[in-house]
Amino acid sequence: MVKKILIWSIFIIIFTSIFRNFHSNDFDRYRINYSTFLSEVNQKKIRSVIIDGQEIYVTKKDNSKYCTSLPLHDSNLLTHLVSKNVKIQGKNLEEISFLWSVFISWFPMIMFILAWIFFIRQIQISGKGAMSFGKNKAKIFKKNEIKTTFSDVAGCDEAKEDVKELVDYLKNPKKFKKLGGISPKGLLMVGQPGTGKTLLAKAIAGEANVPFFIISGSDFVEMFIGVGASRVRDMFEKSRKLSPCIIFIDEIDAVGRKRGTGLGGGNDEREQTLNQILVEMDGFDKNEGVILIAATNRPDVLDPALLRPGRFDRQVFVPLPDIKGREQILNVHIKKIEISKDFNSTIIARGTPGFSGADLANLVNESALFAARRNHTSVLMDDFEKAKDKIMMGPERKSMIMSAKQKEYIAYHEAGHAIVGKLVPEHDPVHKVTIIPRGNALGLTFFLPKTDHLSISKKKIESQIATLYGGRIAEEIIYGEDFVSTGASNDIKIATNLAKNMVIKWGFSKKLGPLLYYDEEILLERSSLQSNNFSNYTKKIIDQEIKEIIDINYLKAKKIIEKNLDILHSMKNALIKYETINTNQIDLLMNRKFKME
Ligand code: ADP
Ligand code: ZN
């Protein structure tokens, strides 16, 4: 790009300077008519003239210059000029103007040739440019090039189990067929981004030691109609030559969306591409030994034709890993780094609910970076904690300036959360408390679930609500009701939502019973009249019930803190001194074994 700009600007500079030279010499700036010139000659104002054919370049006695043209051939001019003492020069501009004229007449041609060279070179540079539209963009791993095996894929044992027979098939498709097996054709991997679909597909190729084509659905889609289809044809042709092999199409939804929905407009190209895929899959006798694996996280938007028998008729679900799975994935990835002895993958796995395999790989990588930045010789558990917090909560904002008073507010607030969290039943264990601002939060209390929560009990939610108010209550008790800060706004939001869902969604209210109120779907189904009646009568009770849940648990939390005021004070002191306290320190504080004055 820079080169391009450079070349063009050089052109422009040359071009304009040529024109300047040519057009605007000193004489050319003023053009005066011939009669004025003659009268000036008569007034003896002229020092010299240069005569160039019809053109006369005039220098006056005051050194100003202009030019004029002879209207007709004036044979008396020379004698007249001599009589008025004007110096006459005949300038032979022939030579120069010949060169100029050659240059001028060739100039467009030269420009054209240069532009052509330039264009050709651009195409050569980009390689896959204008000349190779129809070629597929698949990346091909040859036999023996893939080192990925099933042991690299962790935490999705069922998915692995599901695809194992593909390996047997790929190892010897002919034998498989002799025994009467129906050869598998297409397999759809369904799962969120980063759960290891690509990795698993690659591992199949690695285990079976067959070539692996990888392409993204969006690589097929081009602006020009027919390009995608020809790419599909090209890819299948290549793969047949290398069979047995695997073709992996990532993000199949980019081409495989339902046809004819009119979404996205201008669908012709996409539909042609999809049709071509279907055609290629159906011509299966030719495709022996070619297995198509496609990945998506939206199987519901795919065109049903893709899922018909003989096409992508088998689905493998690759879920987000559970606690055990996360632990296994971590154990796979820490092999790549120098890890310290204190590392405990269980604790990290517990603290990373919702992380995908890719997130965990990233976490291991970030931890190694933290360790390097802090000059550790191996990656410590603390590096992992730091990396995890950064990924989950945003980076620490240590530079944020806070007064001692603000710090004290935050310390009391977080200690309040921690103490209530410690003492209510069924609550997740408190992992650490910090008053270092991070992301949007001024301080944070971390809880570490022992297992992934698939469903939660009523008791546990009530305890969560109580804990959420712990921060605000601590401020209220220490500073008085009128000096409570706004720091609890997010706590209030979460607690209110929990209480609301308890009433309208989870059936935890005795008065209203286990019914679904105000669900969007219900609202849509009921006629407006009914929903009006429904809301008028019930809304009041719903509001009352929500308020009651909050009140009860608020009071519960308040009693807990009032009973443990001494712990509140010493935890606040510990927080101000250390900024972050961990499980052990919290336990000591809670058992009153670690008094901070
Ligand atoms: P997807 O194709 O589902 O979006 P990828 O297979 O591209 O996810 O995963 C990206 C990276 O995340 C992998 O290269 C790997 O390092 C890591 N990863 C994801 N899932 C797993 C897993 N189950 N086991 C080990 N590593 C994983
Ligand atoms: Zn809070």
XYZ file of N, CA and C in Angstrom, residues 254-432:
537
model
N -22.252 -20.234 7.830
C -22.003 -19.126 6.899
C -22.510 -19.453 5.495
N -22.464 -20.720 5.096
C -23.027 -21.089 3.794
C -24.298 -21.921 3.910
N -24.468 -22.561 5.080
C -25.510 -23.574 5.169
C -26.817 -23.109 5.765
N -27.038 -21.800 5.857
C -28.306 -21.323 6.402
C -29.473 -21.753 5.547
N -30.626 -21.786 6.174
C -31.833 -22.160 5.438
C -31.946 -21.324 4.179
N -32.290 -22.007 3.076
C -32.421 -21.281 1.818
C -33.786 -20.598 1.735
N -33.799 -19.545 0.954
C -35.080 -18.920 0.647
C -35.716 -18.163 1.793
N -34.963 -17.875 2.849
C -35.557 -17.089 3.923
C -35.461 -15.610 3.624
N -34.635 -15.283 2.626
C -34.509 -13.877 2.265
C -33.651 -13.099 3.239
N -33.152 -13.754 4.267
C -32.301 -13.053 5.219
C -30.952 -12.783 4.582
N -30.451 -11.577 4.833
C -29.121 -11.278 4.327
C -29.103 -10.837 2.875
N -30.190 -11.031 2.175
C -30.283 -10.536 0.802
C -29.260 -11.144 -0.127
N -29.491 -11.009 -1.424
C -28.540 -11.465 -2.432
C -28.031 -12.867 -2.152
N -28.944 -13.811 -2.010
C -28.549 -15.134 -1.564
C -28.109 -16.063 -2.665
N -28.213 -15.627 -3.895
C -27.949 -16.533 -4.997
C -26.619 -17.250 -4.864
N -25.607 -16.471 -4.562
C -24.274 -17.047 -4.483
C -24.195 -18.101 -3.384
N -24.778 -17.756 -2.231
C -24.708 -18.670 -1.094
C -25.488 -19.949 -1.398
N -26.644 -19.752 -2.028
C -27.462 -20.930 -2.337
C -26.784 -21.838 -3.342
N -26.148 -21.226 -4.314
C -25.419 -22.050 -5.285
C -24.325 -22.844 -4.602
N -23.643 -22.171 -3.674
C -22.563 -22.852 -2.969
C -23.100 -24.026 -2.165
N -24.187 -23.745 -1.453
C -24.795 -24.802 -0.644
C -25.248 -25.962 -1.536
N -25.893 -25.640 -2.641
C -26.334 -26.686 -3.556
C -25.160 -27.538 -4.019
N -24.068 -26.861 -4.303
C -22.903 -27.594 -4.777
C -22.397 -28.559 -3.700
N -22.415 -28.103 -2.442
C -21.993 -28.995 -1.352
C -22.903 -30.215 -1.309
N -24.194 -29.967 -1.422
C -25.150 -31.079 -1.383
C -24.904 -32.048 -2.543
N -24.694 -31.480 -3.714
C -24.449 -32.319 -4.892
C -23.203 -33.175 -4.680
N -22.154 -32.537 -4.182
C -20.902 -33.271 -3.990
C -21.064 -34.379 -2.957
N -21.845 -34.077 -1.915
C -22.027 -35.096 -0.878
C -22.829 -36.277 -1.397
N -23.736 -35.975 -2.309
C -24.582 -37.052 -2.811
C -23.845 -37.939 -3.800
N -22.926 -37.353 -4.531
C -22.149 -38.175 -5.452
C -21.172 -39.008 -4.654
N -21.739 -39.868 -3.828
C -20.884 -40.417 -2.779
C -20.037 -41.588 -3.212
N -20.486 -42.272 -4.235
C -19.676 -43.403 -4.674
C -18.269 -42.941 -5.006
N -18.225 -41.730 -5.548
C -16.922 -41.182 -5.888
C -16.131 -40.812 -4.636
N -16.890 -40.528 -3.577
C -16.249 -39.913 -2.429
C -15.761 -40.903 -1.391
N -15.632 -42.116 -1.771
C -15.284 -43.121 -0.780
C -14.061 -42.696 0.033
N -14.200 -42.782 1.316
C -13.057 -42.460 2.163
C -12.915 -40.986 2.470
N -13.801 -40.166 1.930
C -13.757 -38.740 2.283
C -14.828 -38.480 3.335
N -14.390 -38.033 4.487
C -15.367 -37.734 5.535
C -15.465 -36.231 5.724
N -16.678 -35.754 5.737
C -16.920 -34.332 5.896
C -17.298 -34.063 7.346
N -16.571 -33.195 7.989
C -16.948 -32.806 9.343
C -17.227 -31.307 9.317
N -18.383 -30.922 9.810
C -18.713 -29.501 9.832
C -18.941 -29.077 11.269
N -18.643 -27.824 11.564
C -18.833 -27.329 12.921
C -19.767 -26.133 12.912
N -20.577 -26.040 13.954
C -21.477 -24.894 14.093
C -21.911 -24.785 15.541
N -22.323 -23.597 15.939
C -22.977 -23.542 17.246
C -24.449 -23.172 17.080
N -24.892 -23.123 15.828
C -26.291 -22.832 15.572
C -26.891 -23.886 14.643
N -27.068 -25.116 15.110
C -27.622 -26.131 14.198
C -29.037 -25.782 13.768
N -29.718 -24.966 14.559
C -31.114 -24.650 14.254
C -31.275 -23.782 13.015
N -30.223 -23.057 12.619
C -30.380 -22.197 11.442
C -29.971 -22.903 10.157
N -29.473 -24.131 10.282
C -28.987 -24.817 9.082
C -30.134 -25.258 8.190
N -29.861 -25.304 6.925
C -30.855 -25.771 5.969
C -31.130 -27.255 6.228
N -32.409 -27.611 6.340
C -32.729 -29.010 6.663
C -32.119 -29.998 5.663
N -31.937 -29.533 4.427
C -31.375 -30.426 3.417
C -29.988 -30.922 3.811
N -29.274 -30.091 4.567
C -27.933 -30.485 4.988
C -27.965 -31.638 5.981
N -29.055 -31.725 6.730
C -29.114 -32.682 7.833
C -29.793 -33.980 7.440
N -30.202 -34.073 6.173
C -30.909 -35.261 5.735
C -29.996 -36.491 5.754
N -30.587 -37.692 5.843
C -29.764 -38.905 5.848
C -28.823 -38.928 4.661
N -27.633 -39.392 4.899
C -26.649 -39.451 3.828
C -25.833 -38.175 3.727
N -26.265 -37.163 4.461
C -25.455 -35.934 4.477
C -24.910 -35.768 5.891
N -25.143 -34.612 6.510
C -24.667 -34.481 7.894
C -25.695 -35.100 8.837
N -25.819 -36.415 8.749
C -26.901 -37.028 9.503
C -26.470 -37.398 10.916
N -25.186 -37.281 11.203
C -24.782 -37.592 12.578
C -24.325 -36.311 13.268
N -24.798 -36.138 14.476
C -24.400 -34.945 15.223
C -23.626 -35.357 16.453
N -22.549 -34.627 16.705
C -21.794 -34.843 17.935
C -21.829 -33.532 18.701
N -22.259 -33.613 19.933
C -22.359 -32.415 20.742
C -21.059 -32.226 21.521
N -20.452 -31.082 21.351
C -19.226 -30.781 22.090
C -19.554 -29.676 23.094
N -19.813 -30.041 24.340
C -20.312 -29.055 25.294
C -19.187 -28.250 25.947
N -19.582 -27.206 26.655
C -18.621 -26.520 27.512
C -18.204 -27.510 28.597
N -16.942 -27.520 28.976
C -16.491 -28.516 29.955
C -17.054 -28.254 31.350
N -17.313 -29.335 32.089
C -17.710 -29.183 33.497
C -16.438 -29.092 34.350
N -16.622 -29.080 35.653
C -15.459 -28.903 36.537
C -14.358 -29.912 36.245
N -14.748 -31.169 36.161
C -13.782 -32.238 35.908
C -13.101 -32.013 34.544
N -13.911 -31.674 33.576
C -13.383 -31.443 32.232
C -12.391 -30.287 32.220
N -12.738 -29.218 32.954
C -11.833 -28.068 32.979
C -10.498 -28.447 33.598
N -10.580 -29.282 34.624
C -9.357 -29.734 35.271
C -8.494 -30.512 34.267
N -9.140 -31.396 33.520
C -8.390 -32.200 32.548
C -7.787 -31.331 31.452
N -8.567 -30.360 30.996
C -8.045 -29.479 29.940
C -6.846 -28.695 30.457
N -6.970 -28.181 31.712
C -5.843 -27.461 32.302
C -4.616 -28.361 32.337
N -4.827 -29.611 32.727
C -3.689 -30.522 32.826
C -3.039 -30.778 31.477
N -3.838 -30.742 30.413
C -3.241 -30.882 29.080
C -2.368 -29.675 28.771
N -2.880 -28.490 29.084
C -2.172 -27.282 28.636
C -0.988 -26.909 29.519
N -1.019 -27.275 30.799
C 0.136 -26.892 31.639
C 1.367 -27.715 31.287
N 1.198 -28.758 30.494
C 2.379 -29.520 30.065
C 3.295 -28.638 29.229
N 2.713 -27.597 28.632
C 3.522 -26.766 27.746
C 4.314 -25.706 28.513
N 4.026 -25.544 29.804
C 4.744 -24.498 30.543
C 5.437 -25.098 31.768
N 6.338 -24.319 32.338
C 7.027 -24.731 33.560
C 6.116 -24.376 34.731
N 5.651 -25.400 35.431
C 4.647 -25.135 36.451
C 5.232 -25.408 37.840
N 4.860 -24.589 38.821
C 5.421 -24.796 40.161
C 4.651 -25.898 40.885
N 5.247 -26.373 41.979
C 4.656 -27.520 42.678
C 3.330 -27.171 43.348
N 3.151 -25.911 43.677
C 1.931 -25.555 44.427
C 0.692 -25.489 43.528
N 0.859 -25.751 42.235
C -0.284 -25.629 41.330
C -1.347 -26.676 41.632
N -2.583 -26.213 41.668
C -3.694 -27.120 41.973
C -4.776 -26.895 40.924
N -4.859 -27.820 39.981
C -5.784 -27.577 38.871
C -7.247 -27.617 39.327
N -7.522 -28.335 40.426
C -8.906 -28.404 40.899
C -9.423 -27.027 41.293
N -8.580 -26.280 42.013
C -9.027 -24.962 42.475
C -9.273 -24.035 41.289
N -8.366 -24.074 40.325
C -8.564 -23.225 39.141
C -9.827 -23.660 38.405
N -10.018 -24.969 38.290
C -11.211 -25.464 37.593
C -12.472 -25.000 38.311
N -12.437 -25.000 39.636
C -13.612 -24.554 40.388
C -13.900 -23.083 40.141
N -12.861 -22.314 39.956
C -13.046 -20.866 39.824
C -13.291 -20.403 38.402
N -13.455 -21.324 37.463
C -13.611 -20.895 36.069
C -14.872 -21.470 35.423
N -16.027 -21.332 36.096
C -17.246 -21.863 35.478
C -17.520 -21.139 34.165
N -17.971 -21.875 33.164
C -18.316 -21.240 31.894
C -17.141 -21.051 30.957
N -15.928 -21.368 31.417
C -14.766 -21.245 30.531
C -14.790 -22.364 29.491
N -14.470 -22.037 28.263
C -14.333 -23.059 27.226
C -12.885 -23.545 27.223
N -12.630 -24.578 26.443
C -11.270 -25.077 26.313
C -10.316 -23.990 25.846
N -10.799 -23.195 24.899
C -9.948 -22.124 24.372
C -9.670 -21.083 25.460
N -10.691 -20.785 26.285
C -10.486 -19.831 27.379
C -9.431 -20.352 28.353
N -9.494 -21.661 28.616
C -8.542 -22.245 29.563
C -7.131 -22.228 28.980
N -7.034 -22.524 27.678
C -5.721 -22.459 27.027
C -5.170 -21.045 27.137
N -6.051 -20.083 26.946
C -5.658 -18.679 27.060
C -5.236 -18.335 28.488
N -5.966 -18.902 29.454
C -5.640 -18.656 30.864
C -4.226 -19.154 31.181
N -3.900 -20.362 30.712
C -2.569 -20.914 30.964
C -1.509 -20.002 30.347
N -1.801 -19.532 29.151
C -0.867 -18.662 28.463
C -0.671 -17.336 29.211
N -1.792 -16.736 29.645
C -1.722 -15.472 30.398
C -0.927 -15.655 31.688
N -1.140 -16.791 32.337
C -0.442 -17.044 33.599
C 1.064 -17.082 33.371
N 1.457 -17.734 32.283
C 2.886 -17.804 31.975
C 3.438 -16.401 31.730
N 2.622 -15.559 31.087
C 3.065 -14.179 30.844
C 3.232 -13.421 32.160
N 2.244 -13.614 33.063
C 2.339 -12.973 34.377
C 3.612 -13.403 35.091
N 3.871 -14.729 35.041
C 5.054 -15.264 35.718
C 6.318 -14.653 35.129
N 6.343 -14.530 33.809
C 7.529 -13.966 33.164
C 7.723 -12.511 33.569
N 6.601 -11.775 33.623
C 6.682 -10.367 33.972
C 7.184 -10.190 35.403
N 6.835 -11.153 36.246
C 7.241 -11.040 37.652
C 8.533 -11.807 37.918
N 9.223 -12.198 36.875
C 10.513 -12.891 36.992
C 10.458 -14.161 37.819
N 9.359 -14.883 37.749
C 9.314 -16.177 38.424
C 10.003 -17.214 37.542
N 10.631 -18.208 38.193
C 11.284 -19.248 37.385
C 10.274 -20.299 36.938
N 9.163 -20.405 37.659
C 8.089 -21.271 37.188
C 6.760 -20.555 37.437
N 5.701 -21.057 36.830
C 4.410 -20.381 36.959
C 3.753 -20.790 38.282
N 3.546 -19.812 39.140
C 2.999 -20.091 40.471
C 1.471 -20.067 40.444
N 0.911 -20.634 41.483
C -0.539 -20.593 41.649
C -1.018 -19.138 41.640
N -0.210 -18.275 42.236
C -0.602 -16.873 42.321
C -0.656 -16.228 40.936
N 0.238 -16.649 40.050
C 0.185 -16.139 38.672
C -1.138 -16.539 38.019
N -1.542 -17.785 38.308
C -2.816 -18.256 37.760
C -3.977 -17.425 38.296
N -3.945 -17.157 39.599
C -5.014 -16.357 40.207
C -5.086 -14.981 39.552
N -3.922 -14.389 39.386
C -3.861 -13.050 38.800
C -4.422 -13.066 37.373
N -3.999 -14.075 36.602
C -4.450 -14.157 35.212
C -5.955 -14.397 35.154
N -6.436 -15.245 36.041
C -7.861 -15.574 36.056
C -8.695 -14.331 36.384
N -8.262 -13.611 37.405
C -9.005 -12.409 37.783
C -8.994 -11.381 36.657
N -7.849 -11.295 35.991
C -7.761 -10.321 34.905
C -8.735 -10.690 33.788
N -8.775 -11.981 33.454
C -9.660 -12.407 32.372
C -11.123 -12.228 32.771
N -11.435 -12.563 34.023
C -12.844 -12.529 34.422
C -13.335 -11.138 34.780
N -12.477 -10.339 35.382
C -12.954 -9.061 35.934
C -12.320 -7.845 35.278
N -11.460 -8.060 34.312
C -10.746 -6.922 33.749
C -9.498 -6.653 34.571
N -8.588 -5.850 34.032
C -7.322 -5.631 34.724
C -7.488 -4.834 36.003
N -6.548 -5.019 36.913
C -6.560 -4.241 38.157
C -6.355 -2.773 37.835
N -6.996 -1.929 38.651
C -6.792 -0.505 38.413
C -6.080 0.078 39.616
N -4.830 -0.329 39.740
C -4.075 0.067 40.930
C -3.800 1.554 40.951
N -3.825 2.162 39.763
C -3.459 3.569 39.719
C -4.598 4.471 40.200
N -5.778 3.871 40.382
C -6.922 4.684 40.793
C -6.647 5.290 42.170
N -6.817 6.591 42.234
C -6.481 7.246 43.495
C -7.686 7.225 44.425
N -7.451 6.752 45.640
C -8.544 6.692 46.604
C -8.094 7.273 47.929
N -8.984 7.988 48.568
C -8.637 8.532 49.875
C -8.712 7.412 50.905
N -8.112 7.661 52.065
C -8.138 6.666 53.138
C -9.580 6.346 53.523
N -10.405 7.399 53.496
C -11.800 7.201 53.886
C -12.527 6.267 52.897
N -12.293 6.511 51.603
C -12.910 5.656 50.583
C -12.473 4.212 50.745
N -11.184 4.037 50.985
C -10.645 2.693 51.165
C -11.331 2.004 52.331
N -11.556 2.769 53.399
C -12.178 2.193 54.585
C -13.610 1.764 54.275
N -14.330 2.613 53.517
C -15.700 2.261 53.103
C -15.693 0.923 52.377
N -14.780 0.824 51.407
C -14.752 -0.388 50.584
C -14.370 -1.600 51.434
N -13.430 -1.392 52.348
C -12.994 -2.514 53.190
C -14.152 -3.018 54.052
N -14.887 -2.090 54.655
C -16.036 -2.515 55.471
C -17.075 -3.221 54.605
N -17.304 -2.655 53.417
C -18.311 -3.194 52.518
C -17.975 -4.643 52.121
N -16.752 -4.858 51.679
C -16.363 -6.201 51.239
C -16.320 -7.164 52.419
N -15.835 -6.694 53.565
C -15.812 -7.561 54.753
C -17.228 -7.987 55.108
N -18.170 -7.060 54.922
C -19.573 -7.394 55.181
C -20.042 -8.540 54.304
N -19.751 -8.465 53.011
C -20.103 -9.571 52.110
C -19.481 -10.880 52.603
N -18.180 -10.811 52.916
C -17.443 -12.035 53.246
C -17.999 -12.680 54.516
N -18.277 -11.867 55.511
C -18.732 -12.425 56.792
C -20.103 -13.080 56.641
N -21.017 -12.389 55.970
C -22.340 -12.991 55.774
C -22.202 -14.260 54.933
N -21.405 -14.178 53.861
C -21.200 -15.341 52.998
C -20.659 -16.529 53.758
N -19.814 -16.246 54.732
C -19.229 -17.319 55.538
C -20.271 -17.964 56.456
N -21.228 -17.187 56.922
C -22.085 -17.671 58.006
C -23.504 -18.072 57.593
N -23.878 -17.832 56.351
C -25.210 -18.313 55.931
C -25.083 -19.748 55.423
N -26.173 -20.520 55.513
C -26.090 -21.918 55.100
C -26.001 -22.065 53.580
N -25.352 -23.120 53.151
C -25.351 -23.526 51.740
C -24.612 -22.567 50.827
N -23.926 -21.585 51.365
C -23.286 -20.624 50.467
C -21.949 -21.166 49.966
N -21.584 -20.774 48.733
C -20.270 -21.156 48.218
C -19.188 -20.596 49.133
N -18.099 -21.345 49.321
C -17.028 -20.856 50.195
C -16.421 -19.550 49.694
N -16.050 -18.691 50.664
C -15.392 -17.434 50.291
C -13.956 -17.759 49.895
N -13.555 -17.293 48.732
C -12.231 -17.630 48.219
C -11.211 -16.545 48.547
N -11.564 -15.336 48.262
C -10.692 -14.228 48.653
C -11.460 -12.913 48.610
